[in-house]
Structures are given as structure tokens and as C-alpha cells.
XYZ file of C-alpha atoms in Angstrom:
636
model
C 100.354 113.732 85.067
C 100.028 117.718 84.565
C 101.651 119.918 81.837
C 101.388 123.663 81.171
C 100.622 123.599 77.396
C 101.863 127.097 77.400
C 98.508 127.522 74.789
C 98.964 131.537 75.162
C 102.177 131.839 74.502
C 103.862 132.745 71.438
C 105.484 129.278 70.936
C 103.485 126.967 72.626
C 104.457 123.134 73.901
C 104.566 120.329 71.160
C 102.568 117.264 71.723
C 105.674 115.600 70.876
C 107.831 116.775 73.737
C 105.067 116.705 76.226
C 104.499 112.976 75.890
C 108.648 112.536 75.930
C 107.894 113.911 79.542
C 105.286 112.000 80.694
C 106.574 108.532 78.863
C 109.896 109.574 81.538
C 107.224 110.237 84.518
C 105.868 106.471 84.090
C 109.483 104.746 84.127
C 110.354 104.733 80.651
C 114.155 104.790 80.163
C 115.455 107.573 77.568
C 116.502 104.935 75.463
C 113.107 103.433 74.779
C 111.650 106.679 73.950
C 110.810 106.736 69.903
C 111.763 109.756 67.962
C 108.260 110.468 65.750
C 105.071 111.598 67.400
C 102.700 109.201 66.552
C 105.280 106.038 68.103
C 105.411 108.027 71.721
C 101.317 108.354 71.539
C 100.785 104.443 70.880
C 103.616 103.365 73.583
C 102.148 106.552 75.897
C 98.657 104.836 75.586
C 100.341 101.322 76.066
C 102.186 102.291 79.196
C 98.789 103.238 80.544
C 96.932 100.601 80.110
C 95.817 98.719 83.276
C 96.673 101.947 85.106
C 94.608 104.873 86.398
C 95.855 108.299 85.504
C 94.395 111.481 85.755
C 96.041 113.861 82.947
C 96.102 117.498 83.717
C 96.671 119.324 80.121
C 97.098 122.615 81.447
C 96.478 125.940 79.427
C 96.071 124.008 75.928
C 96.017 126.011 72.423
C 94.000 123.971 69.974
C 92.553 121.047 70.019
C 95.154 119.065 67.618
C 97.589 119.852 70.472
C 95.161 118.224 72.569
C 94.747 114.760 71.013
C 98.188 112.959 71.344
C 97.981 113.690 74.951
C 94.284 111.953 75.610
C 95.424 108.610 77.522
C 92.399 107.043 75.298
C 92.328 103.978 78.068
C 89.959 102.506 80.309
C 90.309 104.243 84.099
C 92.398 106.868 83.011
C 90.769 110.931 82.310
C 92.131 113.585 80.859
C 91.119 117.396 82.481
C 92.061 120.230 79.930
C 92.423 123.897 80.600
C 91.764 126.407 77.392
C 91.039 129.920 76.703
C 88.994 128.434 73.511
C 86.335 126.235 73.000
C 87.346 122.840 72.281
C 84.537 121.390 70.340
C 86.034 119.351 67.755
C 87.422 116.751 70.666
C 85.410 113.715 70.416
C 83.350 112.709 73.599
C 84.588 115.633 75.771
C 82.164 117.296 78.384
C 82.262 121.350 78.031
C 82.835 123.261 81.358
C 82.663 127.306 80.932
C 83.677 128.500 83.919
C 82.191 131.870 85.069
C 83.499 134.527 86.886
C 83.068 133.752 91.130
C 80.445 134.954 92.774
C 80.671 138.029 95.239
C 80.891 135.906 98.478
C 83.752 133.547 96.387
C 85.228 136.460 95.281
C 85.478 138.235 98.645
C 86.684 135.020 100.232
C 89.378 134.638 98.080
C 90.865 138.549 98.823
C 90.437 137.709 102.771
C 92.540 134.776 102.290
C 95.387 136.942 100.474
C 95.105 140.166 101.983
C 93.683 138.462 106.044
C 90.931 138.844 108.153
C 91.758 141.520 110.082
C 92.202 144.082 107.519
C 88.866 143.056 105.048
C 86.774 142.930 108.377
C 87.817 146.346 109.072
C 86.499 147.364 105.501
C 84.241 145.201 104.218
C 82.201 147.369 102.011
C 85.947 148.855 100.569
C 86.921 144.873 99.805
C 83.599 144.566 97.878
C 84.123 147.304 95.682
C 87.670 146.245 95.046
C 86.212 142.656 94.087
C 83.609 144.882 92.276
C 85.956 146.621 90.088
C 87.940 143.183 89.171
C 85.055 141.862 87.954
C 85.131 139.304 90.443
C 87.968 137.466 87.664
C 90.081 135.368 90.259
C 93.368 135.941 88.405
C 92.504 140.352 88.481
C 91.532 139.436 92.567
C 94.557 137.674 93.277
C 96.324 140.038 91.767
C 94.836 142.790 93.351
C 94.747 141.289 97.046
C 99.201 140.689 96.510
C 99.621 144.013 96.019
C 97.708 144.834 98.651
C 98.852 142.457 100.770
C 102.699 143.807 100.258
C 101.610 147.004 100.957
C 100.870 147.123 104.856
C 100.557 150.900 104.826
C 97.900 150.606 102.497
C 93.775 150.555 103.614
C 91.586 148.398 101.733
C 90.009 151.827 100.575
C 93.392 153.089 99.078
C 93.119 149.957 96.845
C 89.801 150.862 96.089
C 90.054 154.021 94.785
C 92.894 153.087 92.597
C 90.683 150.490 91.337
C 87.586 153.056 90.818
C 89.732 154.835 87.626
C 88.604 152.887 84.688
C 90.873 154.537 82.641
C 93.824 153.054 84.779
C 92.391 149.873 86.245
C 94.062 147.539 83.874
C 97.534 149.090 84.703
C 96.409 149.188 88.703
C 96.201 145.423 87.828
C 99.623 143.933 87.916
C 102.117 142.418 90.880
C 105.304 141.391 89.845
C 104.946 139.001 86.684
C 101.690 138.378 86.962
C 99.204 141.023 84.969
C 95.530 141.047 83.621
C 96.393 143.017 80.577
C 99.335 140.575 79.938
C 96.808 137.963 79.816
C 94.130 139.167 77.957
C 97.179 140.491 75.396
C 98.235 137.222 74.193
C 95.143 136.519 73.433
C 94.171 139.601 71.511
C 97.802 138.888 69.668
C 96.238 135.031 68.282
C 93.317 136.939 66.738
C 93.031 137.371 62.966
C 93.220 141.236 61.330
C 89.458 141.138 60.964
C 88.755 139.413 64.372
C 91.171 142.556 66.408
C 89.104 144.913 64.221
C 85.553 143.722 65.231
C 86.989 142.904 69.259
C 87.976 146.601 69.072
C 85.189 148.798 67.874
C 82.419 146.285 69.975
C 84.425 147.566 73.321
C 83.831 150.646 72.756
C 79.948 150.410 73.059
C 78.447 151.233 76.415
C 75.736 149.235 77.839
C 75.427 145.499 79.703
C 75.684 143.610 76.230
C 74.792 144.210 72.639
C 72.255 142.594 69.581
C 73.774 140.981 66.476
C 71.764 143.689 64.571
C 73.622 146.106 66.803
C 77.101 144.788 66.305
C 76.905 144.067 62.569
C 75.667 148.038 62.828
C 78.751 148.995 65.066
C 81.170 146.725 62.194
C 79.528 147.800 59.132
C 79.227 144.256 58.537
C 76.213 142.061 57.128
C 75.054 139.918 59.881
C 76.074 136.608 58.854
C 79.932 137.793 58.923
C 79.539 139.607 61.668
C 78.173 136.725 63.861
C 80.866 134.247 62.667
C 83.464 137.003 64.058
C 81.718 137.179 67.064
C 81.575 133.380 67.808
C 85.476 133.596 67.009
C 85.405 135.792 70.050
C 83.289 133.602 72.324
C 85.309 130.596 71.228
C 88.556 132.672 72.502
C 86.978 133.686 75.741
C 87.450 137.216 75.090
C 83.209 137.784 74.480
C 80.634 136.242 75.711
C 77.013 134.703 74.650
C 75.026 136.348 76.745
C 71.869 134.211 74.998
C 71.449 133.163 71.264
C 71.917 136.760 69.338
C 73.055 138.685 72.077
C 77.019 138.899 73.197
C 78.548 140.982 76.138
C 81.802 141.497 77.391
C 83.262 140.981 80.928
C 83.711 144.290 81.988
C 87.929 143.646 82.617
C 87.983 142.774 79.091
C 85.848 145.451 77.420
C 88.745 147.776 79.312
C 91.501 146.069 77.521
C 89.185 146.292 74.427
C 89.106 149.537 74.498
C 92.801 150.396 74.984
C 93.543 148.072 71.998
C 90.929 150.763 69.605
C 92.807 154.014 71.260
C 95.747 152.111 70.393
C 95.510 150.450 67.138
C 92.047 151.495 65.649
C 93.019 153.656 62.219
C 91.729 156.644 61.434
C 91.461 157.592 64.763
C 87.824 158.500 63.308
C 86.987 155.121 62.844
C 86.323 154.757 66.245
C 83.525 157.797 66.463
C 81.828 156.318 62.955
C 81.560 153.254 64.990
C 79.563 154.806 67.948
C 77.550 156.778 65.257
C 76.171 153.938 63.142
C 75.197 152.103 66.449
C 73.417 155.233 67.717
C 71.931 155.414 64.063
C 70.783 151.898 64.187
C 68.807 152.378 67.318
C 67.810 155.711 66.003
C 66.289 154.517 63.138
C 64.650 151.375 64.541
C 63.195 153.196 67.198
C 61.201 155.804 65.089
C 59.775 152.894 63.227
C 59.066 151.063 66.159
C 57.348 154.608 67.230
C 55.557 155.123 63.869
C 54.028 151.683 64.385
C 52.847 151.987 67.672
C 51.450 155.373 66.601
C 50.706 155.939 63.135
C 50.059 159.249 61.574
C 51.804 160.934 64.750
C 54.589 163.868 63.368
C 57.333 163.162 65.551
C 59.439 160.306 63.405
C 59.040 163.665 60.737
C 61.016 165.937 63.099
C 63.562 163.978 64.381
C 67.204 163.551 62.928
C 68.156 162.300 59.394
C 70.566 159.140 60.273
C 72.967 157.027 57.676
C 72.089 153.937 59.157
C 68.513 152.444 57.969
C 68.017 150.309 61.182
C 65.459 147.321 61.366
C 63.104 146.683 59.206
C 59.516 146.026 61.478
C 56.317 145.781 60.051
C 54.313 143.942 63.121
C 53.882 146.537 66.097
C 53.819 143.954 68.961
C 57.463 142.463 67.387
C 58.541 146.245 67.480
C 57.508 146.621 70.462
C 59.292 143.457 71.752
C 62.588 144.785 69.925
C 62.487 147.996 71.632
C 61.934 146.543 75.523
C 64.370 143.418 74.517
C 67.132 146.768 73.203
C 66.264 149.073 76.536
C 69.216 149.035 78.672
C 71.733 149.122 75.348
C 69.183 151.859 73.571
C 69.367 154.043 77.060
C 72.982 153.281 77.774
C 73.501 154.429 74.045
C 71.803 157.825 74.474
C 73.554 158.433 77.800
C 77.104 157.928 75.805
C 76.304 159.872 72.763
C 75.779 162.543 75.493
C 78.789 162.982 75.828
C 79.901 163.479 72.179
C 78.791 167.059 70.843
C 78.267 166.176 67.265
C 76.256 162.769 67.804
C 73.975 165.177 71.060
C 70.490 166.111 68.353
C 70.485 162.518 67.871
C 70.474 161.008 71.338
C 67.480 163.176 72.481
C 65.648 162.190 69.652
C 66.189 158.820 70.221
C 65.413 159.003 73.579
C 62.022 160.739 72.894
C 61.467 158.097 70.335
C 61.690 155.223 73.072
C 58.978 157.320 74.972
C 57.782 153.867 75.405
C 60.402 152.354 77.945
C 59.133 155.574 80.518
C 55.625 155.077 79.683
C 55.652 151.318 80.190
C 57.035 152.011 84.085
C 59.347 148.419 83.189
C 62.734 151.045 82.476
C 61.542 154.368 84.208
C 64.719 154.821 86.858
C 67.128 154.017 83.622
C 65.200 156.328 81.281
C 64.809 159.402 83.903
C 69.234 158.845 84.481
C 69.062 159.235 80.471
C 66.880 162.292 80.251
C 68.942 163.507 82.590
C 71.937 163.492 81.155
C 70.832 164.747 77.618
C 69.261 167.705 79.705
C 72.638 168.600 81.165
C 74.301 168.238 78.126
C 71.956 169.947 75.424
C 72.041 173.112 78.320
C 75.620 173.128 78.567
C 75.969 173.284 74.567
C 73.842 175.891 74.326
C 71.693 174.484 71.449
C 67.845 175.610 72.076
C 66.172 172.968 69.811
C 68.016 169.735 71.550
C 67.746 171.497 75.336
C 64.038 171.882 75.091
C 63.419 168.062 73.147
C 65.565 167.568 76.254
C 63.064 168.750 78.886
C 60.106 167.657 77.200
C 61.612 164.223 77.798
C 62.155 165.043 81.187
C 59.136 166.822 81.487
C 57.547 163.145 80.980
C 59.795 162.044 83.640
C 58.527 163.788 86.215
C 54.935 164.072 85.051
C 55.040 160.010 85.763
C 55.964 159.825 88.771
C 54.034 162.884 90.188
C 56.267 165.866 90.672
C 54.494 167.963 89.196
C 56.134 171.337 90.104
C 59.497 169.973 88.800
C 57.182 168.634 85.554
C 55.719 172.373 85.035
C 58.787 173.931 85.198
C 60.769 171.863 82.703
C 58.040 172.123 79.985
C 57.777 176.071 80.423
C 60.976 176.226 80.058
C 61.035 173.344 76.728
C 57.656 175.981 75.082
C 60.578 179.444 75.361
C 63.397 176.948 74.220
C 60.944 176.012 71.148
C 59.943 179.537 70.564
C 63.722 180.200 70.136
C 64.323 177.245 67.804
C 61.528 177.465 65.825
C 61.286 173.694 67.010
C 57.537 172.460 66.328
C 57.505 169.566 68.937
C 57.977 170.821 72.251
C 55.671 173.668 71.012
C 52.737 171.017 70.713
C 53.831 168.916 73.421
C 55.301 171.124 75.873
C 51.685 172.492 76.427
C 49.856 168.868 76.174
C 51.752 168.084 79.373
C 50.955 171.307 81.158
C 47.634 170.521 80.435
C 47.530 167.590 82.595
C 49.792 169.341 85.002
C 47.279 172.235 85.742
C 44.493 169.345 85.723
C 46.633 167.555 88.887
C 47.227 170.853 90.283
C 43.827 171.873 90.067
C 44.541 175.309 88.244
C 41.303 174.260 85.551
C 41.960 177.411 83.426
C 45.598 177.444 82.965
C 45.049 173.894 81.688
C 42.423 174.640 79.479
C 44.280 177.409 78.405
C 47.094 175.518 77.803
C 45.519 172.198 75.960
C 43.863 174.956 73.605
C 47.015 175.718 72.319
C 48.591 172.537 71.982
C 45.393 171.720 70.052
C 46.117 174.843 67.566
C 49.852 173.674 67.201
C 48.858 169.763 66.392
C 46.664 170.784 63.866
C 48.897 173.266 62.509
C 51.611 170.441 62.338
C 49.402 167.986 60.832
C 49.646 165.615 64.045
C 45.769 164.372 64.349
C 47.492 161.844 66.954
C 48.613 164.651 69.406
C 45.545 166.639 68.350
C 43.664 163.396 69.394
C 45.518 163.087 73.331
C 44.739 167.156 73.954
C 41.706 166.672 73.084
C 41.443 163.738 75.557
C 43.300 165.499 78.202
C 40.976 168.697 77.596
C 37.784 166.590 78.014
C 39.285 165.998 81.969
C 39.488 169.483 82.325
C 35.429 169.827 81.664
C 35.241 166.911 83.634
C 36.451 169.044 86.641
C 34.617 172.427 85.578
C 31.178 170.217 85.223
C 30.601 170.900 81.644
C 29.921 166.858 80.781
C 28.545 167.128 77.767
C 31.514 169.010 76.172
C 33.457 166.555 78.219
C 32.265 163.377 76.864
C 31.839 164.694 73.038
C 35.674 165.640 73.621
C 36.566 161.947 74.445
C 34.321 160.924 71.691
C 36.151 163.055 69.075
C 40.296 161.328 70.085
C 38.942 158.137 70.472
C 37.297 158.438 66.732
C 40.713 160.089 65.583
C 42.672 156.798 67.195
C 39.655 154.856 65.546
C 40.407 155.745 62.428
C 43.812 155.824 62.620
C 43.848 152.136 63.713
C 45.620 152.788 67.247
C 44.971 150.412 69.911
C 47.523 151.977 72.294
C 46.711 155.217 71.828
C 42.989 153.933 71.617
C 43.291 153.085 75.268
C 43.962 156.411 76.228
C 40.981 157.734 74.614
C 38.540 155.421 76.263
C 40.264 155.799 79.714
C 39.046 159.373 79.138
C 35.765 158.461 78.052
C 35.569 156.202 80.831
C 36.209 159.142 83.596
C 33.460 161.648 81.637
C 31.042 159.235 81.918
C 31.951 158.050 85.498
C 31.045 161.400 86.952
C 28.141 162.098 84.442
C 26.242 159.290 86.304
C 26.688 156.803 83.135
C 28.134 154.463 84.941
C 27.287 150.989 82.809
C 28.783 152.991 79.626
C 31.956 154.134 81.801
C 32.191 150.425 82.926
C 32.611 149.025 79.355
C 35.175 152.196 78.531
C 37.554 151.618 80.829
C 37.435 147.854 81.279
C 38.558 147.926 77.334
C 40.883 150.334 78.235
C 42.594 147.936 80.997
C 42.550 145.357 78.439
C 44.697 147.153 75.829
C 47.203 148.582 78.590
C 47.645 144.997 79.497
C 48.322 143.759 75.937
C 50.600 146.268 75.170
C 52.488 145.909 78.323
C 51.926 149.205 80.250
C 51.392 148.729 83.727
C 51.922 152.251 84.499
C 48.419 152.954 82.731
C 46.582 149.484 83.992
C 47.373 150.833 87.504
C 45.730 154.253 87.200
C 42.868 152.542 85.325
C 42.125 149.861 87.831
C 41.749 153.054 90.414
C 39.780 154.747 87.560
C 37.354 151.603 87.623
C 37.147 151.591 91.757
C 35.667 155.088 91.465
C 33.143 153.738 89.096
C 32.145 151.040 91.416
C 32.589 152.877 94.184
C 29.569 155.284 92.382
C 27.674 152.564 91.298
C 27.016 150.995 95.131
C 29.538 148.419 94.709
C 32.379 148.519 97.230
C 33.750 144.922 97.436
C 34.488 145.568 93.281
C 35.837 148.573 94.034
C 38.048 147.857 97.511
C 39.492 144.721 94.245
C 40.595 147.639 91.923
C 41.895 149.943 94.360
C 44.341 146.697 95.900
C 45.356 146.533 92.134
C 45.628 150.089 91.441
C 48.305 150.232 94.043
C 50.210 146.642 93.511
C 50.539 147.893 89.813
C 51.374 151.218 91.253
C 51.220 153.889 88.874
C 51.391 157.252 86.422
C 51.702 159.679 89.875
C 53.716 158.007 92.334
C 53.236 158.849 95.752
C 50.548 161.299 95.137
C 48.840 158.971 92.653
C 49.038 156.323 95.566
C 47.431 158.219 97.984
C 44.528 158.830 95.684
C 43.958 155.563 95.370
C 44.253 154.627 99.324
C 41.345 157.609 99.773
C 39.471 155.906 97.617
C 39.914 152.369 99.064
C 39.421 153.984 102.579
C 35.595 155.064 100.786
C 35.414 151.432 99.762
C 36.039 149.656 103.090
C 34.182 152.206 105.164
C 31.114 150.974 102.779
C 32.137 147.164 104.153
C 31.980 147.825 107.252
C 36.025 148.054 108.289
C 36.378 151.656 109.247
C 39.353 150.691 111.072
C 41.533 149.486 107.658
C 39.883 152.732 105.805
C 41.249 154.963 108.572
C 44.457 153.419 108.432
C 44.670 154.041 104.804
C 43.327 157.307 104.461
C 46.154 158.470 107.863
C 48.782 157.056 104.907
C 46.788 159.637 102.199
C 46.844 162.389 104.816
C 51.069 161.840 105.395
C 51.662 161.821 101.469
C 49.156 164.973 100.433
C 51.019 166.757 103.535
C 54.394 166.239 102.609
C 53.772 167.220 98.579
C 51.358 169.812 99.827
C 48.932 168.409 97.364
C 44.881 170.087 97.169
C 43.536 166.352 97.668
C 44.852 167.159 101.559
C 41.330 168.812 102.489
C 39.341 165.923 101.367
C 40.978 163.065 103.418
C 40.721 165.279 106.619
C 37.213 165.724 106.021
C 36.740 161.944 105.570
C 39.113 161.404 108.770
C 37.530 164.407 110.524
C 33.946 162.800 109.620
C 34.904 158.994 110.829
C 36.428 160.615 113.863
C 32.488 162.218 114.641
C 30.786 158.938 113.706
């Protein structure tokens, strides 16, 4: 037995009239049918008996249309369709169907649309499957259309498709539509229910926090959540995992044609973007203050309405801000793009420093910085373009282009100068610092660390004061002074000391560690930097425990121990690290020292060829070195 409960539409079928039907389908004469309700359910459930039916209820509304139609008889089933949850039906088994899978998805189109023509463009059929969200209703729809269209390529589908702004419309073949679908279902929702289904489309990013939403609503959590549950029990959001929702991205479309459409003020809409990007704003400096406390930054950055989280236990900020990463960074690229709400997405994006750091959100970070860059220049606002390119300055400085890094933090020190703006004007020069110390210009990088050391203290920022002064102590490293070198170290690690930083306190002993390395202190610059790859590891920065596992093989490469330091050399460059290629390459001359010392000159050849490719192509200093070491083995 099967019936279309017509659950979506604005009147849809009684129970009543539905059983009438099926009471005819078994052999019941008109005559015998009873007029009320509840008679046609007991002589349905009679008529079954002894039989066995499988009862298709089709596109139901509610449960208590549901119920008179359960046969409620031994052998017989009943299979029910909804767009809501039906949890108050006793003893039923919940199905959620997901959306198909690419393969599914792409099968389905060839079967509409044939063979011939997907083979011809496969990778133009995937993005069309792409862009319907791989919804079999938007595919089949999309594949008819196609398929009455023999002119048409594949690719001329696609790039219809590729419009967000007209994909719903693109998606519609005679009386069948996506938008039509998803609008009777927007059009059972209560005032307060459209409201909240509105303003959460509008958020960018692959799903979003209760904290975040009730932010977004201006809601306390507890009512927020019960109107988002409303929304997963209608199928038009999605639990993504207890406390976090997302929407399929058809529906978050349609979402956010139903805010340009019905959403008033019209301003509503931009107070909704600004008290998420306020939430995360807020958060994130105290998640920043925590990690580092006594550092000036959460000072400088923008005021915001919204008071965020309140976090009080660094490691559960920390977890907040890498569980909030892609929504955070996909929050900052979107506030790009709206001039008034621009101040405040570089200075959140500065104040999840973290996430680049950490190497775990690097790619998605550097697409952030980025964008901020591009926007802050074209608004020709001095103070946000060179926060901006500090961020970006970090960017690069990570992953080794160092050029690219110099350039964008002279240009963040003239933008500062100009603004007046006291951060890049400490920081700017910190990272030029290291810069000169990679490039191997020793004065410029003393010369610049001096003056990022005069501008922390002049701020009243003994946590940058503390890093220069760690990042100066590898300059006298370099220049042989290792007394200055080591009492440099010695004075950041007792600011972080003092200040209580673990995080930051790894830093300070990593520098310690590499003072001491090449003063001949080896046992000392042992301890250093093995406590120094312990904190990296507990506070999840794998970035840092790379470069300090290759800061370790020196040391036992020094100390006469090769199989130790061949170990941390492998783990320097499975964790990868701060440097990229260039960092890499480092290590593999290193490791090539190592196993030359065991005995395999073969492997240490082999990996110091793979140093000699990378310092060639960045036309790095370290390139002299490794063709000694090649030049020497080649002798030998």
C-alpha cells in the first residue's frame, strides 16, 4: 500500500481519507466503509490481520498523521518518508538519509543525461554534482535540463551552476524545483524559527558553535539551541556533532535569499555578521591573553559589543580556538569584504596567531591573511594594511620565504610609522630580526631586534621584549659572542618565568638550548631543549617540535652521538617544520653528517644531493656548505 501524505503541502492528506483508500485497495466495498476515523483504523487493522503488507506512507507531516495509518499487525511494516524527525512514534527505527556520495551522485547524472556525453566531460559532470550538493532531487533536476538540451556541453551546465547567486533559480525543470522544495518548508516554520534559519545562512564557514549562533541571534543559548533543533527536526540544518550545526550548502543558498528577502531592517542582517565576528573577536583575545599573559596586543586591538566566552583554563582556550578554526578564519575572510567590520577581522586574525603557529590550519590562515592584506590596501587605511602584513609577514616567515617575509614587514614598520600604530612597530622588526638571522645579514638583524626591544619596552610588552631578546641571543650565537648569547636567553626565559608562560617558555629555552649547543655545553643544551620539545608537544605545536627535534640532532651530532641524532633529524622532517623547504634541507645536511658518522655515506649523499636541489633553487647561503660536504665525500 503507498500514499503521498502530501506532508509539505499547504493542506496535507487526512488520515481519515487515506485509510478510506487503502480499506478500497484490500476489497472493502464502499458500503462497509465507516464514516469516523477511529472505526476505519480498527477495521483497517482487522482487514490486515493474517496478511503481509508493506505500507509506504509517503512524504508524511507529523507524526499524529502517521499513527492511524501504522497496520499495528503481525507480518505487516510500515516505511515512512518525512522532512521531520518523527520521534514521538513508538518503536520506530530512525533512518537520516544523507546526501549521495560523489560516485552515487555522478552515477545518477550519467543515467539521466548518458554515457556518452559525461564520459566526454567527466571532471565538468563532477563539478555540476559538486555544485548540487550531491542532493539527488537538485541532480535530477539538473541532469533533465541538461538532458533536454542537446546543444548544451556538460560544461555549459557547469558554469551556470558555478553562480551561487543564481544556482537555486539554475535549479528547476518543468514542475519540479529545489527552491520550491525547500520553500514549503521554510513556509511551516514559526516567526522566530524563519528569523533564526535566516540570519544563521548568512554565516560563512563549514558549520557553526551554539555559542556562535546564540551570538549571530542575540539569543541566550538555551533558546537558541531549542530553535536550532526545530531546524534539524525539519531537515533544513543539520547536527553536525552535539553543539555544532551546519547547513547543506543548497539550503544555506535558499537561506540566504529568504534574509535578502524578508530579514527587516535590512541592517539586521549586517548586526548579525557583526556580533558573530565580535564573538570570535572577543574570545580569541582572551584565549590570546591566556596563552600569553602580560603581552600588549589584546590592549591594541578593537573595542567589540559582543563579550565572547568566558575562559579561564588556557589548555580549554586553546581547545576552543583549534575546535572554532575553520568558522574563526572563514569569519575573517567574510568580514573582508565588509568595509566597516575590516579593523576587526585583522585583529582577529592576529589574535588566532595560534592556528599559523600550530602548522594544524597554516594553508587556511595564509588564504585569510591574504585576503585582509588585499582588502586593508585597497581601503587605504595604514593601521589595518600594516596589522595586515605583519600577519602575513608570519605567513611567510613559517614556511621559509623569507624575501617575500622581509618585504611585507618593511613595508607593515612605514605603514605603522604612518598610523602611529604601536604593534607592527614592535613586531614588524622582531620578525626581521629572525629574517636577517636566516639570511645571514647578522647586523641588520641585530640592528633590527634592538629596536623592537626599545619599542616593547616602550609599550610595556615584557612578553615581546622577552622573544627579541631570545631572537637577539641567535644573532650572538652566529657573531660568536656566547656569553652575551646565553645571558640573552637567560634574561626571556626569566621574563616568561615570571610571567608564568609555558608556551612562550618553550621558546626561550629552545634559544637557550642553541647558545649552549655551540658554546660546547652540550649536557646543559640537552636538558634546554628536551623541555622545550616537551612543552611544544603539550601545547600542540608541531611546527616548533619539528625545528626542535633538528635543534637536538645538532646537539648530538656535537656531542659524538650520531645514531641519537640520525632519530631527531627523521623526526625533524616527519614533523616538518617553521622553514619549509629550506628548513628541510637543513635538517637533511644535518642527517647526511649523522649517517656519514654510521657508516652509510651512500644515504648521507643522497640526502645532502636533496639539500643541494632545495638551497639552489631558493638560492639560500647554506648552498656552500653541502657542496663542501658533497665535494669532500666525493674526495674520500
Amino acid at each position: 500500500l503507498y500514499v503521498d501524505l502530501q506532508g509539505t503541502d499547504p493542506r496535507p492528506a487526512l488520515p481519515e481519507a487515506v485509510l478510506g483508500s487503502f480499506l478500497r485497495a484490500l476489497g472493502t466495498p464502499d458500503s462497509a466503509i465507516p464514516d469516523s476515523a477511529a472505526d476505519r483504523a480498527a477495521l483497517y487493522r482487522s482487514t490486515l490481520d493474517g496478511r503481509r503488507v508493506l505500507v509506504l506512507l509517503d512524504n508524511a507531516r507529523d507524526a499524529a498523521q502517521v499513527r492511524p495509518l501504522l497496520p499495528g499487525t503481525a507480518g505487516c511494516a510500515a516505511l515512512v518518508t518525512s522532512r521531520v524527525r518523527m520521534s514521538g512514534l513508538a518503536g520506530a527505527h530512525l533512518v537520516d538519509l544523507d546526501v549521495m556520495s560523489p560516485e552515487e551522485a555522478l552515477q545518477l547524472f550519467t543515467r539521466i543525461v548518458g554515457t556518452e556525453r559525461v564520459g566526454a566531460e567527466r571532471q565538468a559532470a563532477l563539478d555540476v554534482v559538486g555544485a548540487c550538493g550531491f542532493l539527488p532531487l537538485a541532480i535530477r533536476i539538473a541532469a533533465s535540463r541538461l538532458a533536454a538540451r542537446r546543444t548544451w556541453t556538460v560544461s555549459v551546465l557547469a558554469a551556470k551552476l558555478a553562480d551561487e547567486r543564481r544556482r537555486l533559480d539554475e535549479l528547476q525543470s518543468g514542475d519540479l524545483a529545489v527552491k520550491a522544495t525547500f520553500e514549503l518548508g521554510y513556509g511551516q516554520l514559526e516567526p522566530a524559527q524563519q528569523r533564526a534559519f535566516r540570519l544563521l545562512g548568512l554565516a560563512d564557514g563549514p558549520d557553526i558553535s551554539l555559542a556562535a549562533a546564540a551570538a549571530v541571534l542575540d539569543l541566550p543559548e538555551h533558546d537558541t539551541e531549542d530553535l536550532m533543533e526545530a531546524l534539524v527536526d525539519c531537515s533544513l540544518l543539520e547536527s553536525a556533532a552535539p553543539g555544532r550545526y551546519r547547513f547543506h550548502d543548497l539550503v544555506r543558498l535558499y537561506a540566504r535569499a529568504c534574509a535578502e528577502r524578508d530579514e527587516q531592517p535590512e541592517g539586521g542582517r549586517e548586526a548579525a555578521l557583526d556580533r558573530l565576528l565580535d564573538f570570535y573577536l572577543a574570545t580569541a583575545s582572551r584565549v590570546y591573553a591566556l596563552e600569553r599573559p602580560g603581552d600588549r596586543l589584546p590592549a591594541h586591538l578593537s573595542e567589540t559589543r559582543h563579550p565572547g566566552l568566558v575562559l579561564t583554563e588556557p589548555r580549554a582556550a586553546l581547545d576552543w580556538l583549534f575546535a572554532e578554526a575553520d568558522p574563526l578564519l572563514a569569519c575573517v575572510r567574510q568580514s573582508a569584504g565588509r568595509p566597516q567590520a575590516l579593523r576587526r577581522a585583522v585583529d582577529l586574525l592576529w589574535a588566532a596567531k595560534d592556528l599559523s603557529e600550530s602548522g594544524a590550519n597554516s594553508k587556511q590562515y595564509e588564504s585569510a591573511a591574504l585576503t585582509v592584506c588585499e582588502a586593508a590596501r585597497a581601503a587605504r587605511d595604514p593601521r589595518t594594511e600594516g596589522r595586515a602584513r605583519t600577519t602575513l609577514t608570519m605567513v611567510h616567515l613559517f614556511v621559509g620565504r623569507f624575501t617575500e617575509a622581509d618585504e611585507q614587514a618593511r613595508q607593515a614598520m612605514e605603514l605603522a610609522r604612518l598610523a602611529g600604530d604601536p604593534l607592527p612597530s614592535c613586531w614588524a622588526p622582531n620578525d626581521r630580526g629572525i629574517i636577517a638571522l636566516y639570511q645571514k645579514r647578522h647586523a641588520d638583524g641585530e640592528r633590527f631586534l634592538l629596536e623592537a626591544i626599545e619599542n616593547f619596552r616602550a609599550d610595556g610588552n615584557f612578553i615581546g621584549e622577552a622573544s627579541a631578546l631570545c631572537n637577539l641571543s641567535r644573532i650572538h650565537v652566529v657573531l660568536g659572542r656566547m656569553s652575551s648569547a646565553i645571558d640573552l636567553a637567560q634574561q626571556g626565559i626569566a621574563i616568561y618565568d615570571r610571567m608564568g608562560l609555558t608556551l612562550r617558555l618553550a621558546n626561550g629555552r629552545y634559544a637557550l638550548g642553541i647558545a649552549l649547543t655551540q658554546a660546547g655545553r652540550l649536557t646543559e643544551a640537552l636538558d634546554q631543549l628536551g623541555e622545550a620539545l616537551s612543552l611544544f608537544r603539550d601545547n600542540r605545536q608541531p611546527l616548533w617540535e619539528g625545528v626542535t627535534h633538528f635543534r637536538l640532532a645538532e646537539a648530538h651530532l656535537a656531542a659524538q652521538r650520531p645514531t641519537l641524532a640520525a632519530k631527531h633529524a627523521e623526526q625533524a622532517i616527519a614533523l616538518r617544520g617553521i622553514g619549509g623547504e629550506w628548513r628541510r634541507a637543513t635538517v637533511l645536511t644535518v642527517l647526511g653528517k649523522a649517517l656519514r658518522r654510521l657508516g652509510q655515506p651512500d644515504r648521507a649523499r643522497a640526502c645532502w644531493r636533496d639539500a643541494e636541489s632545495v638551497f639552489l633553487q631558493l638560492g639560500s647561503a647554506e648552498l656552500a656548505e653541502v657542496q663542501a660536504l658533497l665535494a669532500s665525500e666525493l674526495a674520500a
